[in-house]
mmCIF file of C-alpha atoms in Angstrom:
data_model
loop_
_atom_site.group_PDB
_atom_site.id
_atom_site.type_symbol
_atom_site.label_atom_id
_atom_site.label_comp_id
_atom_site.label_asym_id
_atom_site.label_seq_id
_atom_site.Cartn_x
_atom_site.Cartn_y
_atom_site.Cartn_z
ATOM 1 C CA UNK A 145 0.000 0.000 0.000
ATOM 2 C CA UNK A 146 2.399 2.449 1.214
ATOM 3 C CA UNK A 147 5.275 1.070 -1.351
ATOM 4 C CA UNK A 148 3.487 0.364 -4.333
ATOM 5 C CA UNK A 149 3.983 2.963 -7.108
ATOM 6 C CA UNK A 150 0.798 4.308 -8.616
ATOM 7 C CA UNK A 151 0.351 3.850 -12.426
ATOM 8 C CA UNK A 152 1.008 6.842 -14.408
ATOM 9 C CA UNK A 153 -1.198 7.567 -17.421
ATOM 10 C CA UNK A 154 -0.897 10.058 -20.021
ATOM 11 C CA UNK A 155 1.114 12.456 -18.947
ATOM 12 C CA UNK A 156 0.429 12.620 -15.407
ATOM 13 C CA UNK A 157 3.384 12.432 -13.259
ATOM 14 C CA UNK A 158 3.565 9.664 -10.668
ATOM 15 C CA UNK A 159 4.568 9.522 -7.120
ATOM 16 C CA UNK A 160 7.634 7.740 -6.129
ATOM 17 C CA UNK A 161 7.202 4.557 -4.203
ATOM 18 C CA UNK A 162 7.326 5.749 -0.251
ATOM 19 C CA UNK A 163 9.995 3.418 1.477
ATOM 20 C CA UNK A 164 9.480 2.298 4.537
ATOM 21 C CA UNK A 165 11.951 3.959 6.201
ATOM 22 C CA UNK A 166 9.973 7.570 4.806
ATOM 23 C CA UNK A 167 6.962 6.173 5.329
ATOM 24 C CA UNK A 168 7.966 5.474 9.284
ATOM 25 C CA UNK A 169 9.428 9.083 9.710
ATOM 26 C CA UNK A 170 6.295 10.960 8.099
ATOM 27 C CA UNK A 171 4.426 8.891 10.376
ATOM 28 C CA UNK A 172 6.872 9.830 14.083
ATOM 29 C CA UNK A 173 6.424 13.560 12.855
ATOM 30 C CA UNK A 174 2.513 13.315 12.744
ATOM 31 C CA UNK A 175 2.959 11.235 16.140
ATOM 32 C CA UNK A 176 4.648 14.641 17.617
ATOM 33 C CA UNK A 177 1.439 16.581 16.767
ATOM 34 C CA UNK A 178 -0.928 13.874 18.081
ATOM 35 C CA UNK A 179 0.922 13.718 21.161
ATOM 36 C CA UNK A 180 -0.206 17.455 21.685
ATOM 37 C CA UNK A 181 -3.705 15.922 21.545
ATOM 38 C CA UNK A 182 -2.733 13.055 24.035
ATOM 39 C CA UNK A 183 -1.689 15.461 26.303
ATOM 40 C CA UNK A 184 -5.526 17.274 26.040
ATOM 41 C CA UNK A 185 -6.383 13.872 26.980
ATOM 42 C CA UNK A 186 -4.567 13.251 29.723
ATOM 43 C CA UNK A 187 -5.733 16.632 31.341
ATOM 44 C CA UNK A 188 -9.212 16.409 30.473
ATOM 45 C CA UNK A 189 -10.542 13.128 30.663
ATOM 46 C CA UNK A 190 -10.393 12.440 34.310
ATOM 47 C CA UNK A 191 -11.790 16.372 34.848
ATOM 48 C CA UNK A 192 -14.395 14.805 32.397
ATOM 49 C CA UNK A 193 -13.958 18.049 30.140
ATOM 50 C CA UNK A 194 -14.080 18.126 26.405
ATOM 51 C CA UNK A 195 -11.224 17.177 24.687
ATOM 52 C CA UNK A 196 -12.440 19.963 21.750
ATOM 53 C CA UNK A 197 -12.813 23.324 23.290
ATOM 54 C CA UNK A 198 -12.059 25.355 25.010
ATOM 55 C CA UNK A 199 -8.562 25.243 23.242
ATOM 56 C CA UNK A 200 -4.847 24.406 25.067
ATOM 57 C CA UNK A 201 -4.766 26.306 27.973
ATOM 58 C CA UNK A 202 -1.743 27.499 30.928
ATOM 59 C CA UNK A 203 -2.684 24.880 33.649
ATOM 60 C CA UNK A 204 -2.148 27.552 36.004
ATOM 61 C CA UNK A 205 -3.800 30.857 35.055
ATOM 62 C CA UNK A 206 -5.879 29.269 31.940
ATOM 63 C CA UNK A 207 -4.701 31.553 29.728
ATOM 64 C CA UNK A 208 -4.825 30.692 26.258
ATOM 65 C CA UNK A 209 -1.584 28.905 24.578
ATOM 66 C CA UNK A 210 -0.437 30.969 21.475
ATOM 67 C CA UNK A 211 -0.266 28.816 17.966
ATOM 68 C CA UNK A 212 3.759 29.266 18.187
ATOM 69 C CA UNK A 213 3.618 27.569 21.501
ATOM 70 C CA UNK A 214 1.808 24.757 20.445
ATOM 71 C CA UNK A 215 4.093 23.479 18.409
ATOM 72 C CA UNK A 216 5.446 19.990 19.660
ATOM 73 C CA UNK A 217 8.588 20.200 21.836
ATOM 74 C CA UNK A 218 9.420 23.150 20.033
ATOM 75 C CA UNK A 219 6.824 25.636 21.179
ATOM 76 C CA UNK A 220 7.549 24.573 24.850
ATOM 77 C CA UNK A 221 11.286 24.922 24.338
ATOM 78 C CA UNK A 222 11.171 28.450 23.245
ATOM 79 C CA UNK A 223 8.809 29.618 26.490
ATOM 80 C CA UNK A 224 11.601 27.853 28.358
ATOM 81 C CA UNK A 225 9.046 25.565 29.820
ATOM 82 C CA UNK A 226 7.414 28.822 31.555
ATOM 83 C CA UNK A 227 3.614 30.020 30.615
ATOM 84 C CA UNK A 228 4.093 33.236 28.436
ATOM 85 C CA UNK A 229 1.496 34.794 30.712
ATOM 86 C CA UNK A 230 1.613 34.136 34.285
ATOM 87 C CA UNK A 231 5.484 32.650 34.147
ATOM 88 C CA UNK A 232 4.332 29.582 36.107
ATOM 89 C CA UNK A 233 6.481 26.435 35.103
ATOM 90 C CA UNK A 234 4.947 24.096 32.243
ATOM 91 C CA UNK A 235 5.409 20.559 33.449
ATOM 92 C CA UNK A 236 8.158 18.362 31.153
ATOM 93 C CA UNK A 237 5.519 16.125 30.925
ATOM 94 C CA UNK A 238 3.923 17.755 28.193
ATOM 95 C CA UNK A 239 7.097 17.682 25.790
ATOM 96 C CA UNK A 240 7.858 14.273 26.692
ATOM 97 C CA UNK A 241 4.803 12.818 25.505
ATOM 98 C CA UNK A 242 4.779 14.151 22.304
ATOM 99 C CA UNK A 243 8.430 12.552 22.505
ATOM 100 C CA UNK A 244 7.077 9.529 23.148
ATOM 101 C CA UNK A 245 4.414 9.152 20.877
ATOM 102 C CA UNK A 246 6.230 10.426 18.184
ATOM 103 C CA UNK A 247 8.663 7.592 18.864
ATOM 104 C CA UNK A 248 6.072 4.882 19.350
ATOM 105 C CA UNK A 249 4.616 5.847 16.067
ATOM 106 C CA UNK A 250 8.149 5.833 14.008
ATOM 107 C CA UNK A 251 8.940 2.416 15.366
ATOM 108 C CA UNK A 252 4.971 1.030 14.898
ATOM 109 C CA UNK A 253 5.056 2.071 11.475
ATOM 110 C CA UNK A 254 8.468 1.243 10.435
ATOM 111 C CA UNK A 255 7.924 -2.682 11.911
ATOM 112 C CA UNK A 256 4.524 -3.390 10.672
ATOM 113 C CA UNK A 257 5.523 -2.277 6.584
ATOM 114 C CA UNK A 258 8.377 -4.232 6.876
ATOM 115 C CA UNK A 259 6.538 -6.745 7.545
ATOM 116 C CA UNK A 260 4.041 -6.126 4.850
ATOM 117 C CA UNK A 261 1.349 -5.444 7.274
ATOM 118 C CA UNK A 262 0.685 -1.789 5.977
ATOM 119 C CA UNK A 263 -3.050 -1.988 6.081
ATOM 120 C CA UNK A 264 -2.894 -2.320 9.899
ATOM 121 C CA UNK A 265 -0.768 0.550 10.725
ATOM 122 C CA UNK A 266 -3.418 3.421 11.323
ATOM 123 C CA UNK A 267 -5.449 0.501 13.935
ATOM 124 C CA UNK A 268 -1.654 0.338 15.552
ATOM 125 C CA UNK A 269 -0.892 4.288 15.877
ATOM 126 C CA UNK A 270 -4.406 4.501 17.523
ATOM 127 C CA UNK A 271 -3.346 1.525 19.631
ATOM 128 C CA UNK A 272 -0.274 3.449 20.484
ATOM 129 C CA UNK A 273 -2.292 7.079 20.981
ATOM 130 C CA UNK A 274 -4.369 5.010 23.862
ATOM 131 C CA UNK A 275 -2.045 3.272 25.332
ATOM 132 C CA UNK A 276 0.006 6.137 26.007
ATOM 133 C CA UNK A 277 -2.590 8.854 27.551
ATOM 134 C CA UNK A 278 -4.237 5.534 29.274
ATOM 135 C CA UNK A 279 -0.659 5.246 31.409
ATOM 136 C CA UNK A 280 -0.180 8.595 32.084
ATOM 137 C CA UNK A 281 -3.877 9.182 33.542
ATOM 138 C CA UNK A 282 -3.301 5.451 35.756
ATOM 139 C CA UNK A 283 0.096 7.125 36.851
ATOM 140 C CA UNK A 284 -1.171 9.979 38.221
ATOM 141 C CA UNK A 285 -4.986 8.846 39.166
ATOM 142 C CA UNK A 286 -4.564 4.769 39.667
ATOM 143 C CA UNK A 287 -7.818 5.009 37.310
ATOM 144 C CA UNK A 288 -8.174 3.576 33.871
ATOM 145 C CA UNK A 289 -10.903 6.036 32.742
ATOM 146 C CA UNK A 290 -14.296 4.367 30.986
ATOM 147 C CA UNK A 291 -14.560 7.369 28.414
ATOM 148 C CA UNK A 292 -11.253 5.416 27.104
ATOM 149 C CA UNK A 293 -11.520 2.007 27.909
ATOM 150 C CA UNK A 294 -14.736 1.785 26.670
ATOM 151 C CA UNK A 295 -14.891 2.671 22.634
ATOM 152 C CA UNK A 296 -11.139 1.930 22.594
ATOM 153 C CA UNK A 297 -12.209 -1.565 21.428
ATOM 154 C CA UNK A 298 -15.040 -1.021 18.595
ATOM 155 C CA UNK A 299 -12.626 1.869 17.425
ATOM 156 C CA UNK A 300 -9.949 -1.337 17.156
ATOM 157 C CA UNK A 301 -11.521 -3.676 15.775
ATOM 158 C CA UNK A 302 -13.198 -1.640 13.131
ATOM 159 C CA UNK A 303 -9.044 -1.108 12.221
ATOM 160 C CA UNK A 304 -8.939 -4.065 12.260
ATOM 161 C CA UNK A 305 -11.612 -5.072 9.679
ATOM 162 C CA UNK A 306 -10.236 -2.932 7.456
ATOM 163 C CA UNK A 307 -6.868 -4.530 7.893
ATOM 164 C CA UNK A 308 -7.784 -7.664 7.623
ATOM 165 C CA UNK A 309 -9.959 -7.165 4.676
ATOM 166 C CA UNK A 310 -7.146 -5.164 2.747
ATOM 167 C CA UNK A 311 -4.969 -7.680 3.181
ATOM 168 C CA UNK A 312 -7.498 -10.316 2.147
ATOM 169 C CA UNK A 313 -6.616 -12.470 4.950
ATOM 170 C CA UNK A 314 -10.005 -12.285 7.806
ATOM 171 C CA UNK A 315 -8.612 -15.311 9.903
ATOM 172 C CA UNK A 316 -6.144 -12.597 11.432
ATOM 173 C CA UNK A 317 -9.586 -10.765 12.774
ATOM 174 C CA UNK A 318 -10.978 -14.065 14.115
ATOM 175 C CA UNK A 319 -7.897 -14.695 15.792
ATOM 176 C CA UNK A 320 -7.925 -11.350 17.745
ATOM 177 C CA UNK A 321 -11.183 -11.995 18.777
ATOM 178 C CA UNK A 322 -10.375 -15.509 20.405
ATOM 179 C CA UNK A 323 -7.320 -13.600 22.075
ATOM 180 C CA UNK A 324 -9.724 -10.958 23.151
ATOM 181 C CA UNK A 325 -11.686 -13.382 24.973
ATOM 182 C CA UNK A 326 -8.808 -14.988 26.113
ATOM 183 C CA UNK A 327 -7.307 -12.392 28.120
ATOM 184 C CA UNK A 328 -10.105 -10.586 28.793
ATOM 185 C CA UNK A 329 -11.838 -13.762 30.848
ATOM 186 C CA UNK A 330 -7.898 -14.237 32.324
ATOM 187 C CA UNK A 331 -7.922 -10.802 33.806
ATOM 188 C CA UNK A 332 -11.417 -11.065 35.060
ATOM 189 C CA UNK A 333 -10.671 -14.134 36.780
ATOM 190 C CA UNK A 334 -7.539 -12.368 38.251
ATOM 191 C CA UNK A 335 -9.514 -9.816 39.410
ATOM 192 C CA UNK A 336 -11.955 -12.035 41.663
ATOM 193 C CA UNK A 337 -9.456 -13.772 43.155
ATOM 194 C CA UNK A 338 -7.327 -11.030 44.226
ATOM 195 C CA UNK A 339 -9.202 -7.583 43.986
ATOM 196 C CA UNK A 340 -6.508 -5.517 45.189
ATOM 197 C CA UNK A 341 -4.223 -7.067 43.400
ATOM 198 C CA UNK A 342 -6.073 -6.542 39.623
ATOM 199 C CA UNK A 343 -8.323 -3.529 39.457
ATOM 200 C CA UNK A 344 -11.368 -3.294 36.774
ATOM 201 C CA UNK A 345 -10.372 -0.540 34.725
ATOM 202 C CA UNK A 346 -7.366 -3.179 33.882
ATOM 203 C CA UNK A 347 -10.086 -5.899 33.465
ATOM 204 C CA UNK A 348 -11.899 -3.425 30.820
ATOM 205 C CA UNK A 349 -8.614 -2.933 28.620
ATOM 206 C CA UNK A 350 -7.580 -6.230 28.465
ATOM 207 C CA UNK A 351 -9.830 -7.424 25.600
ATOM 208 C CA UNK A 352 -8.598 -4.459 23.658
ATOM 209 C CA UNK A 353 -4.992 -5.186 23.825
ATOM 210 C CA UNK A 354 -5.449 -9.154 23.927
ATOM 211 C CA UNK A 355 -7.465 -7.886 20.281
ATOM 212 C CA UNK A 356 -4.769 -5.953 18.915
ATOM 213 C CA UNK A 357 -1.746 -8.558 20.142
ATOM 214 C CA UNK A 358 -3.859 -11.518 18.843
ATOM 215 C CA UNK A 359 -4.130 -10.077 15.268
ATOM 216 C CA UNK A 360 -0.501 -10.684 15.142
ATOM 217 C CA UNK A 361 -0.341 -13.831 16.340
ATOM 218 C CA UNK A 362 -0.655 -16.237 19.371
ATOM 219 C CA UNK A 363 3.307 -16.195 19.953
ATOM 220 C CA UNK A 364 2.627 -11.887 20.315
ATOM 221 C CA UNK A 365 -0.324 -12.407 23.197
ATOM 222 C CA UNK A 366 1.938 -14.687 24.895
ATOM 223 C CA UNK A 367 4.815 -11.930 24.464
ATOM 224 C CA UNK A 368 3.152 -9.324 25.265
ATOM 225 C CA UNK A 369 1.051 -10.617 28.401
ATOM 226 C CA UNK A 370 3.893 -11.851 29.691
ATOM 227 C CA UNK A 371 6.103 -9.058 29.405
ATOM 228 C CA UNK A 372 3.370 -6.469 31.461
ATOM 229 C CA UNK A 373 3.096 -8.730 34.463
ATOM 230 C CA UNK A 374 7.125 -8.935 34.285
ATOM 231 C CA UNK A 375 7.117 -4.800 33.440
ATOM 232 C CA UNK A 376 4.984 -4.779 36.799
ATOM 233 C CA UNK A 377 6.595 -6.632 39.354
ATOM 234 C CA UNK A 378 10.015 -5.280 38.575
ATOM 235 C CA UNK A 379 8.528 -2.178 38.763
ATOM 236 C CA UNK A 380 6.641 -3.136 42.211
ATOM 237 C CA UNK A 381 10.291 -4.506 43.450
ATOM 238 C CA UNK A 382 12.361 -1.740 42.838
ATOM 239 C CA UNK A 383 9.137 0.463 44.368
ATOM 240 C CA UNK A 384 9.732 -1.693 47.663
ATOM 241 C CA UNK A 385 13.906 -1.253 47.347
ATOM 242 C CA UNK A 386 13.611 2.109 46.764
ATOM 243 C CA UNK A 387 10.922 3.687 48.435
ATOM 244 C CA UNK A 388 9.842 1.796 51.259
ATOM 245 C CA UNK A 389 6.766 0.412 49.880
ATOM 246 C CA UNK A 390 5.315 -2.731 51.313
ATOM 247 C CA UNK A 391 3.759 -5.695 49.244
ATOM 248 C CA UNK A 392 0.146 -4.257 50.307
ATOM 249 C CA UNK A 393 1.332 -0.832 48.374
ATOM 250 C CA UNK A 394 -1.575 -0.322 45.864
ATOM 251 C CA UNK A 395 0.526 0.334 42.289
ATOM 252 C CA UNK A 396 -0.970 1.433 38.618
ATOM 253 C CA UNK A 397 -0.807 -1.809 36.797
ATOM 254 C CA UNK A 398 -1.760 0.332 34.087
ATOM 255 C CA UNK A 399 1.432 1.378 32.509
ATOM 256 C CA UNK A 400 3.118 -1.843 33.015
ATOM 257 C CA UNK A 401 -0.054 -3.376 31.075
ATOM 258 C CA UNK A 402 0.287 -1.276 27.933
ATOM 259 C CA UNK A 403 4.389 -0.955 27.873
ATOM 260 C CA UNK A 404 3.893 -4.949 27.693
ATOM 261 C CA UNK A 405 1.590 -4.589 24.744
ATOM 262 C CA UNK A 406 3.511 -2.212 22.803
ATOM 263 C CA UNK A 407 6.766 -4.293 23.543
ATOM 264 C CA UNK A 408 4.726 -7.567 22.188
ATOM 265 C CA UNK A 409 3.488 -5.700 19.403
ATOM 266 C CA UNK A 410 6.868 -4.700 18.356
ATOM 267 C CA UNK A 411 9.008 -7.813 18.866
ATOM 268 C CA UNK A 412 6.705 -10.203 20.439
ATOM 269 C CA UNK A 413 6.883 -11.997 17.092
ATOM 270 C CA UNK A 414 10.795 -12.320 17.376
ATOM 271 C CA UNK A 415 10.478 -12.821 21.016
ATOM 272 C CA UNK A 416 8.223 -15.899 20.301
ATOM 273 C CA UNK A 417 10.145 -17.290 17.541
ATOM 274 C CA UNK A 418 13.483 -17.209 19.350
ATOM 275 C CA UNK A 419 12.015 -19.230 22.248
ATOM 276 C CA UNK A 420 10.207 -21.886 20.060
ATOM 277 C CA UNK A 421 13.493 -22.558 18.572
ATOM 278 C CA UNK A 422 15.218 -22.008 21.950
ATOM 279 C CA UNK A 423 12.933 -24.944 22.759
ATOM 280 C CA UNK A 424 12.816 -26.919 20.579
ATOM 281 C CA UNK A 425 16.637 -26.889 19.782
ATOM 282 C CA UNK A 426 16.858 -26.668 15.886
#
């Protein structure tokens, strides 16, 4: 899709073929913009404000943010990370995920072409634009909002469906499905045995992510399961180490939940592979 040249008729002049390479760094510069809107998202959606309007705002004074401010990293670079206005500091935060999401988006891009999955790239970014503002908001409110959690599935799998039809191949979609049940029902049961342990908003996401890992394959649920429960606990041991916590300590699961995603998205495949042949010795 994204590397096949367009026929040129007459004399109409034809694009070059996009590699994938371009295609991943047009797509990390676009992920620097949306990461302004993540951050709308992160400060809004547990306020439950509008994510439209009013437009970005000084979280101190409210004072509107001039269009040359708004521009991603950049525009909070040149106010030296100070509100134009009332001089009140702008949180790093704000630069960092636009960072971050521009990132994510260069890397999702750049691994699903090359592996000729370019039809499911925009259900990916949007997997990427959730995940992100979804571990920010657990981070600093232990809650996994339900204006997110909720459509963040139909809004995948309808991707999805597109995906899978574009690349003529539907068994992928079926396959996320059975992973979506899969993990959903395996975080549910968590979550009755040990409430404290597994909270619901964590029980909500799961189908969404088991969706999106299963459309790659079973090797990339297993991957990427894994690796959040393994994000987790080495985050919850060093939290003991180096802070004092106890085991009781309640911890956001949520950002350890989507980093595992994303990381099984992005080599859970490789992951997989290396183990089955780790296994099976050939």
């Amino acid at each position: 899709m994204l590397t096949t040249r367009s026929p040129v008729a007459g004399g109409q002049v034809g694009f070059p073929p996009m590699t994938p390479l371009a295609a991943a760094s047009l797509s990390g510069l676009l992920g620097l913009a949306a990461g302004s809107f993540a951050n709308v998202a992160i400060d809004r959606v547990p306020q439950r404000e509008s994510v439209a309007r009013p437009g970005s705002r000084c979280p101190s004074c409210g004072a509107p943010v001039a269009w040359h401010d708004n521009v991603p990293v950049v525009g909070w670079l040149l106010a030296r990370g100070r509100c134009r206005s009332c001089r009140a500091p702008i949180s790093p935060r704000y630069p960092l995920v636009e960072l971050a999401l521009g990132l994510l988006w260069f890397l999702l891009t750049l691994r699903l072409i090359t592996a000729g999955l370019g039809w499911a790239v925009p259900a990916y970014l949007a997997l990427a634009l959730i995940c992100l503002v979804l571990a920010v908001i657990d981070a600093r409110t232990r809650l996994l909002p339900n204006r997110i959690t909720y459509p963040a599935f139909p809004a995948l799998l309808g991707l999805l469906l597109v995906a899978s039809v574009g690349l003529g191949d539907l068994g992928r979609l079926a396959r996320g499905l059975l992973a979506a049940a899969a993990v959903g029902a395996f975080f549910l049961l968590l979550a009755l045995i040990s409430p404290r342990g597994m909270g619901l908003g964590d029980v909500k996401l799961a189908p969404t992510l088991g969706l999106a890992l299963g459309w790659l394959s079973w090797g990339t649920v297993a991957v990427g399961v894994f690796a959040g429960f393994l994000l987790g606990g080495l985050a919850g041991v060093g939290a003991i180490l180096l802070f004092g916590l106890t085991r009781k300590s309640l911890l956001p699961f949520g950002p350890w939940l989507v980093a595992g995603a994303l990381l099984g998205v992005l080599a859970g495949a490789d992951v997989a592979a290396w183990y089955a042949h780790a296994l099976i010795g050939s």
